Every structure is written in structure tokens, then in C-alpha cells.
Amino acid sequence: MARSFTLVQLRYFASVAETENMTESAGRLNISQSALSSSISQLEKELGAQLFMRRHQRGIVLTDVGRLLAQELRPFLDHTDRLFDIVHGAAHELDGDLAVGMFAPFASFRAPLILKAFEDHYPKVRVTFIEGDLEYLGRALLDGRCELALMYDIGAVDGLETTAIEVLPPHVILPADHPLAARPEEDVSLDELAEEPLILLDLPHTREYFLDLFTAQGITPVVRHRVSGYETVRSYVAGGFGYSILNQRLPGDSTYLGRDVAVRSLSGAHRPIRAVLARPVGLRSTRRASAFEDVCRRLFSQQHGESTID
């Protein structure tokens, strides 16, 4: 039996699915809230399914069916945007909105570089970054709150597929006046640090990765402080409270406090972390998401060389 829902209704639904807020979506679409609500209700009637749950305190939230429709709808709407250009043989400049997840510890020094490179190529696409830990980003991808996410490959989430863009081996950061920092450019081993206080980056899956590095060497670290901020870890180390193990290397050694840390390679064979672009399995990427992935690949290969990607 043919259904009579319209492309406009689908676009309206996509906007509300992104915001889960009728008032905000009505403003974005420049229509009245009553007209938007009526359109969504008609779409639900035609589909024979409830797409949103109405909750008094939270307003509206997607149902499981609504979340699935929102995920599948992105590439469909992206393709419909191209139909005019297909008919007329024109190259359409990308525009629209793109939500991207970003692992919080490296958002401050990765997001601006990526955003600048992307906007240089696609100035009409409005990119929004959603920051969070690995668990949060996995849920955001599966819930349809973002199309893809830049994150680590640890703590794998079922239902996601990934593309590696950078390999990040662990390294040691020390107070600038630490005795081991006086050895220029020499690697530091975990054995040399076993009795010293560790400042642990304490995020889901990240902490397990770092602690496993010690376990693999038969060492029990002396965890003195657990903090959730990447720069907070560096500031604690710069203040002389201990050492830490991290993966992302920053261009400089100064911290927010104006004090320096000393960065040394970690001796021995240790499992690296991979920075990856993750997306739901089987979900066809929109042209905006594919363009973002291409920009990330080019940007990271320029910074590190193609050998960093296996």
C-alpha cells in the first residue's frame, strides 16, 4: 500500500530528531511550532509508528524506531539534495549541518585544526562537535546524535566500524626538574617509574589501557591522583605531583600554569592507541561525512606521513 508522506515531512522530522526540541527546530525551519508538530503527527500516522515519546519534563525524545529512521534518513536526504544537480549536470557545493563526535581529551588541540581545514574546503557546511568520553561517543553514534566520531579504538562498541587515521604510542611526561628529564632524549622505562606517584587520566577504557601497560610488565603503579582532563594531567605533572603516561603529543611543553613538562619516549614494546573515525556499521555516509573523513585523512597524513596509518 502506497504511503503519502512527503519529503518535507521527512526533512522536518530530521530536524526535530537532531534537536529533540520542537521550538528550536521550528526556529531553524522558519515555520510555526504548531505546523511542525502537525507535520510530525501526520508522518507518524502515515508510517504507522510512534517516532517520538512526549515527556512532560524533557519534552520529546526519539523512540527506538524514530532513532533508526533518523540514522537511515541522513544519506537519503543527502542523495535527494543531489537530484537537481544530477538532472542539470551541475556540481553542487556541499552545504547543510554535520554533527561529529570528538573524544574530549584531544578536542582542544585537534578540533580547531580539523575545523579550519574542513571549512577551507567546504565553507557552507556547518560542523558541530559533540565532545565526550569513549562510551558517550559510542552511544551518540548509535543514537543518531552524530554521523561519525573521532575517537580511540579502545573499548570497542558493538555496532560501530572504524577507519584508522593515526597511530599513537604511549609516552612519559615528567616534571621539568625530574632527574630522568636530565637525560636528554633518552627513553624512560616503566621500571624506573614503578615507585613514583602516577597521575592517571581516569576516563572509561582510557584508564584500563594505561593500567594494562603496567600489568603487562608485571608492575603495580602507585596511582596518586585520578583526573579526567588531559591538560589537568599535564598541569599536575608540571606542578611536581608525579609523572604520567599519555598518547597525544602536543607541539609545546608548557601547561596552563606556565610551567613545563618534559616528554620522553617509553622504552620497550607497548600497544599503541589508534585514533579512528567511527560510524555505525552498514550506515551509508552522507557526502558531508565522507568529505569530513577525507579532510581528516589528508590533514593527519600531512602531519605524520602515510606510514602512520596501517
C-alpha positions as a Python dict, from the first residue, in 0.01 Angstrom:
ca = {
    (1, 'M'): (0, 0, 0),
    (2, 'A'): (143, 336, -108),
    (3, 'R'): (219, 588, 163),
    (4, 'S'): (166, 958, 111),
    (5, 'F'): (426, 1109, 342),
    (6, 'T'): (628, 1384, 183),
    (7, 'L'): (991, 1485, 153),
    (8, 'V'): (910, 1798, 351),
    (9, 'Q'): (776, 1588, 637),
    (10, 'L'): (1095, 1383, 635),
    (11, 'R'): (1309, 1695, 645),
    (12, 'Y'): (1103, 1831, 932),
    (13, 'F'): (1140, 1503, 1117),
    (14, 'A'): (1520, 1504, 1059),
    (15, 'S'): (1548, 1849, 1215),
    (16, 'V'): (1343, 1755, 1522),
    (17, 'A'): (1534, 1426, 1556),
    (18, 'E'): (1860, 1621, 1571),
    (19, 'T'): (1747, 1869, 1836),
    (20, 'E'): (1471, 1676, 2017),
    (21, 'N'): (1323, 2021, 2062),
    (22, 'M'): (1017, 2142, 1869),
    (23, 'T'): (1075, 2510, 1947),
    (24, 'E'): (1438, 2508, 1832),
    (25, 'S'): (1358, 2314, 1515),
    (26, 'A'): (1067, 2540, 1429),
    (27, 'G'): (1302, 2837, 1454),
    (28, 'R'): (1560, 2668, 1233),
    (29, 'L'): (1297, 2580, 972),
    (30, 'N'): (1125, 2919, 995),
    (31, 'I'): (778, 2769, 1047),
    (32, 'S'): (535, 2778, 1338),
    (33, 'Q'): (568, 2517, 1612),
    (34, 'S'): (207, 2409, 1557),
    (35, 'A'): (274, 2347, 1186),
    (36, 'L'): (584, 2145, 1270),
    (37, 'S'): (400, 1939, 1531),
    (38, 'S'): (117, 1871, 1288),
    (39, 'S'): (365, 1759, 1019),
    (40, 'I'): (535, 1516, 1258),
    (41, 'S'): (200, 1376, 1374),
    (42, 'Q'): (95, 1321, 1012),
    (43, 'L'): (422, 1145, 934),
    (44, 'E'): (372, 914, 1232),
    (45, 'K'): (20, 839, 1111),
    (46, 'E'): (137, 757, 759),
    (47, 'L'): (420, 536, 886),
    (48, 'G'): (202, 371, 1147),
    (49, 'A'): (474, 417, 1408),
    (50, 'Q'): (548, 646, 1701),
    (51, 'L'): (869, 837, 1627),
    (52, 'F'): (886, 1046, 1945),
    (53, 'M'): (784, 998, 2306),
    (54, 'R'): (630, 1304, 2467),
    (55, 'R'): (763, 1361, 2817),
    (56, 'H'): (645, 1646, 3034),
    (57, 'Q'): (983, 1741, 3181),
    (58, 'R'): (1215, 1654, 2891),
    (59, 'G'): (981, 1748, 2609),
    (60, 'I'): (1028, 1487, 2336),
    (61, 'V'): (1277, 1205, 2284),
    (62, 'L'): (1322, 966, 1993),
    (63, 'T'): (1176, 619, 2019),
    (64, 'D'): (1387, 324, 1902),
    (65, 'V'): (1202, 328, 1569),
    (66, 'G'): (1249, 705, 1542),
    (67, 'R'): (1620, 671, 1611),
    (68, 'L'): (1655, 406, 1338),
    (69, 'L'): (1465, 625, 1091),
    (70, 'A'): (1686, 924, 1174),
    (71, 'Q'): (2001, 722, 1104),
    (72, 'E'): (1877, 588, 771),
    (73, 'L'): (1733, 922, 665),
    (74, 'R'): (2060, 1116, 655),
    (75, 'P'): (2207, 955, 341),
    (76, 'F'): (1862, 955, 176),
    (77, 'L'): (1817, 1328, 225),
    (78, 'D'): (2176, 1384, 118),
    (79, 'H'): (2102, 1200, -207),
    (80, 'T'): (1783, 1396, -271),
    (81, 'D'): (1986, 1715, -244),
    (82, 'R'): (2190, 1593, -540),
    (83, 'L'): (1897, 1514, -770),
    (84, 'F'): (1875, 1865, -914),
    (85, 'D'): (2246, 1860, -994),
    (86, 'I'): (2220, 1513, -1147),
    (87, 'V'): (1945, 1631, -1380),
    (88, 'H'): (2126, 1950, -1479),
    (89, 'G'): (2480, 1812, -1475),
    (90, 'A'): (2596, 2066, -1221),
    (91, 'A'): (2846, 2017, -940),
    (92, 'H'): (2667, 2102, -617),
    (93, 'E'): (2864, 2272, -342),
    (94, 'L'): (2820, 2089, -13),
    (95, 'D'): (2610, 2262, 248),
    (96, 'G'): (2395, 2177, 548),
    (97, 'D'): (2471, 2054, 900),
    (98, 'L'): (2717, 1788, 1015),
    (99, 'A'): (2741, 1663, 1374),
    (100, 'V'): (3075, 1499, 1461),
    (101, 'G'): (3172, 1331, 1788),
    (102, 'M'): (3510, 1424, 1934),
    (103, 'F'): (3699, 1245, 2212),
    (104, 'A'): (3722, 1515, 2480),
    (105, 'P'): (4094, 1480, 2576),
    (106, 'F'): (4215, 1591, 2235),
    (107, 'A'): (3930, 1821, 2130),
    (108, 'S'): (4115, 2135, 2240),
    (109, 'F'): (4408, 2080, 2004),
    (110, 'R'): (4252, 1867, 1729),
    (111, 'A'): (3909, 2020, 1671),
    (112, 'P'): (4027, 2372, 1569),
    (113, 'L'): (4278, 2236, 1316),
    (114, 'I'): (4026, 1997, 1162),
    (115, 'L'): (3753, 2261, 1155),
    (116, 'K'): (3980, 2512, 983),
    (117, 'A'): (4089, 2259, 718),
    (118, 'F'): (3731, 2147, 657),
    (119, 'E'): (3585, 2497, 633),
    (120, 'D'): (3857, 2598, 388),
    (121, 'H'): (3721, 2333, 151),
    (122, 'Y'): (3351, 2332, 244),
    (123, 'P'): (3259, 2673, 385),
    (124, 'K'): (2882, 2617, 359),
    (125, 'V'): (2876, 2307, 581),
    (126, 'R'): (2804, 2387, 946),
    (127, 'V'): (3004, 2145, 1161),
    (128, 'T'): (2911, 2089, 1524),
    (129, 'F'): (3141, 1891, 1753),
    (130, 'I'): (2995, 1679, 2032),
    (131, 'E'): (3258, 1614, 2299),
    (132, 'G'): (3262, 1322, 2540),
    (133, 'D'): (3442, 1010, 2658),
    (134, 'L'): (3452, 692, 2451),
    (135, 'E'): (3136, 543, 2598),
    (136, 'Y'): (2940, 863, 2543),
    (137, 'L'): (3054, 890, 2181),
    (138, 'G'): (2961, 528, 2112),
    (139, 'R'): (2609, 592, 2237),
    (140, 'A'): (2586, 920, 2045),
    (141, 'L'): (2672, 739, 1721),
    (142, 'L'): (2422, 460, 1775),
    (143, 'D'): (2154, 706, 1889),
    (144, 'G'): (2200, 915, 1576),
    (145, 'R'): (2321, 1229, 1754),
    (146, 'C'): (2629, 1240, 1532),
    (147, 'E'): (2719, 1085, 1197),
    (148, 'L'): (3078, 995, 1277),
    (149, 'A'): (3321, 1042, 1564),
    (150, 'L'): (3694, 1095, 1605),
    (151, 'M'): (3792, 872, 1896),
    (152, 'Y'): (4025, 596, 2013),
    (153, 'D'): (3999, 231, 1912),
    (154, 'I'): (3989, 103, 2272),
    (155, 'G'): (3674, -16, 2442),
    (156, 'A'): (3515, -134, 2117),
    (157, 'V'): (3141, -72, 2092),
    (158, 'D'): (2923, -326, 1911),
    (159, 'G'): (2762, -183, 1601),
    (160, 'L'): (3045, 51, 1503),
    (161, 'E'): (3304, 30, 1227),
    (162, 'T'): (3624, 233, 1226),
    (163, 'T'): (3890, 373, 996),
    (164, 'A'): (4234, 434, 1149),
    (165, 'I'): (4387, 776, 1083),
    (166, 'E'): (4675, 792, 1334),
    (167, 'V'): (4884, 556, 1547),
    (168, 'L'): (4970, 692, 1893),
    (169, 'P'): (5230, 506, 2102),
    (170, 'P'): (5240, 584, 2475),
    (171, 'H'): (5497, 828, 2611),
    (172, 'V'): (5605, 957, 2952),
    (173, 'I'): (5564, 1313, 3081),
    (174, 'L'): (5776, 1424, 3377),
    (175, 'P'): (5822, 1741, 3581),
    (176, 'A'): (6080, 1956, 3404),
    (177, 'D'): (6320, 1923, 3701),
    (178, 'H'): (6283, 1545, 3736),
    (179, 'P'): (6617, 1357, 3742),
    (180, 'L'): (6509, 1140, 3447),
    (181, 'A'): (6435, 1455, 3246),
    (182, 'A'): (6801, 1549, 3277),
    (183, 'R'): (6889, 1261, 3044),
    (184, 'P'): (6847, 1431, 2705),
    (185, 'E'): (6626, 1238, 2464),
    (186, 'E'): (6676, 905, 2642),
    (187, 'D'): (6383, 666, 2670),
    (188, 'V'): (6234, 605, 3012),
    (189, 'S'): (6117, 261, 3127),
    (190, 'L'): (5819, 177, 3346),
    (191, 'D'): (6057, 1, 3586),
    (192, 'E'): (6229, 332, 3657),
    (193, 'L'): (5896, 488, 3750),
    (194, 'A'): (5742, 198, 3944),
    (195, 'E'): (5785, 356, 4289),
    (196, 'E'): (5687, 709, 4191),
    (197, 'P'): (5337, 864, 4208),
    (198, 'L'): (5132, 829, 3889),
    (199, 'I'): (4884, 1091, 3767),
    (200, 'L'): (4624, 878, 3585),
    (201, 'L'): (4398, 1006, 3308),
    (202, 'D'): (4086, 849, 3451),
    (203, 'L'): (3829, 802, 3174),
    (204, 'P'): (3633, 489, 3077),
    (205, 'H'): (3855, 250, 2876),
    (206, 'T'): (4142, 502, 2877),
    (207, 'R'): (4238, 422, 3238),
    (208, 'E'): (4224, 47, 3164),
    (209, 'Y'): (4456, 96, 2869),
    (210, 'F'): (4718, 279, 3077),
    (211, 'L'): (4697, 39, 3371),
    (212, 'D'): (4732, -256, 3133),
    (213, 'L'): (5067, -117, 3019),
    (214, 'F'): (5196, -170, 3375),
    (215, 'T'): (5025, -507, 3417),
    (216, 'A'): (5194, -636, 3101),
    (217, 'Q'): (5530, -552, 3263),
    (218, 'G'): (5438, -709, 3598),
    (219, 'I'): (5432, -368, 3768),
    (220, 'T'): (5171, -223, 4005),
    (221, 'P'): (5177, 156, 3966),
    (222, 'V'): (5140, 394, 4260),
    (223, 'V'): (4831, 587, 4148),
    (224, 'R'): (4839, 916, 4341),
    (225, 'H'): (4580, 1125, 4155),
    (226, 'R'): (4300, 1036, 3914),
    (227, 'V'): (4182, 1321, 3692),
    (228, 'S'): (3954, 1336, 3389),
    (229, 'G'): (4111, 1625, 3199),
    (230, 'Y'): (4405, 1584, 2963),
    (231, 'E'): (4550, 1926, 3039),
    (232, 'T'): (4482, 1874, 3411),
    (233, 'V'): (4711, 1571, 3399),
    (234, 'R'): (4988, 1779, 3244),
    (235, 'S'): (4940, 2057, 3497),
    (236, 'Y'): (4966, 1813, 3789),
    (237, 'V'): (5286, 1676, 3643),
    (238, 'A'): (5428, 2023, 3584),
    (239, 'G'): (5348, 2104, 3948),
    (240, 'G'): (5567, 1816, 4065),
    (241, 'F'): (5289, 1585, 4190),
    (242, 'G'): (5404, 1286, 3987),
    (243, 'Y'): (5452, 1156, 3634),
    (244, 'S'): (5202, 1036, 3376),
    (245, 'I'): (5165, 825, 3064),
    (246, 'L'): (4980, 978, 2769),
    (247, 'N'): (4944, 916, 2395),
    (248, 'Q'): (4874, 1251, 2231),
    (249, 'R'): (5187, 1464, 2196),
    (250, 'L'): (5139, 1840, 2197),
    (251, 'P'): (5356, 2082, 1995),
    (252, 'G'): (5491, 2252, 2311),
    (253, 'D'): (5579, 2153, 2666),
    (254, 'S'): (5413, 2442, 2854),
    (255, 'T'): (5097, 2388, 3059),
    (256, 'Y'): (4814, 2623, 3151),
    (257, 'L'): (5009, 2718, 3465),
    (258, 'G'): (5302, 2835, 3260),
    (259, 'R'): (5522, 2552, 3386),
    (260, 'D'): (5684, 2298, 3158),
    (261, 'V'): (5675, 1921, 3144),
    (262, 'A'): (5945, 1701, 2996),
    (263, 'V'): (5831, 1448, 2735),
    (264, 'R'): (6022, 1122, 2691),
    (265, 'S'): (5959, 814, 2483),
    (266, 'L'): (5861, 499, 2671),
    (267, 'S'): (6114, 220, 2624),
    (268, 'G'): (6003, -131, 2541),
    (269, 'A'): (5725, -271, 2326),
    (270, 'H'): (5385, -132, 2422),
    (271, 'R'): (5049, -147, 2248),
    (272, 'P'): (4971, 186, 2084),
    (273, 'I'): (4631, 351, 2063),
    (274, 'R'): (4484, 429, 1725),
    (275, 'A'): (4287, 744, 1657),
    (276, 'V'): (3995, 637, 1438),
    (277, 'L'): (3690, 773, 1265),
    (278, 'A'): (3394, 563, 1381),
    (279, 'R'): (3047, 528, 1232),
    (280, 'P'): (2753, 286, 1271),
    (281, 'V'): (2800, -41, 1081),
    (282, 'G'): (2621, -53, 748),
    (283, 'L'): (2508, 308, 754),
    (284, 'R'): (2588, 479, 426),
    (285, 'S'): (2777, 801, 482),
    (286, 'T'): (2639, 1131, 363),
    (287, 'R'): (2855, 1335, 128),
    (288, 'R'): (2924, 1574, 415),
    (289, 'A'): (3050, 1292, 639),
    (290, 'S'): (3260, 1144, 356),
    (291, 'A'): (3412, 1485, 288),
    (292, 'F'): (3495, 1528, 657),
    (293, 'E'): (3666, 1189, 664),
    (294, 'D'): (3870, 1278, 354),
    (295, 'V'): (3982, 1606, 512),
    (296, 'C'): (4089, 1424, 830),
    (297, 'R'): (4287, 1171, 631),
    (298, 'R'): (4469, 1439, 436),
    (299, 'L'): (4535, 1650, 744),
    (300, 'F'): (4678, 1366, 951),
    (301, 'S'): (4886, 1227, 662),
    (302, 'Q'): (5040, 1572, 610),
    (303, 'Q'): (5130, 1596, 978),
    (304, 'H'): (5267, 1247, 1023),
    (305, 'G'): (5323, 1089, 685),
    (306, 'E'): (5127, 799, 535),
    (307, 'S'): (5331, 550, 739),
    (308, 'T'): (5127, 638, 1048),
    (309, 'I'): (4818, 468, 903),
    (310, 'D'): (4813, 90, 873),
}
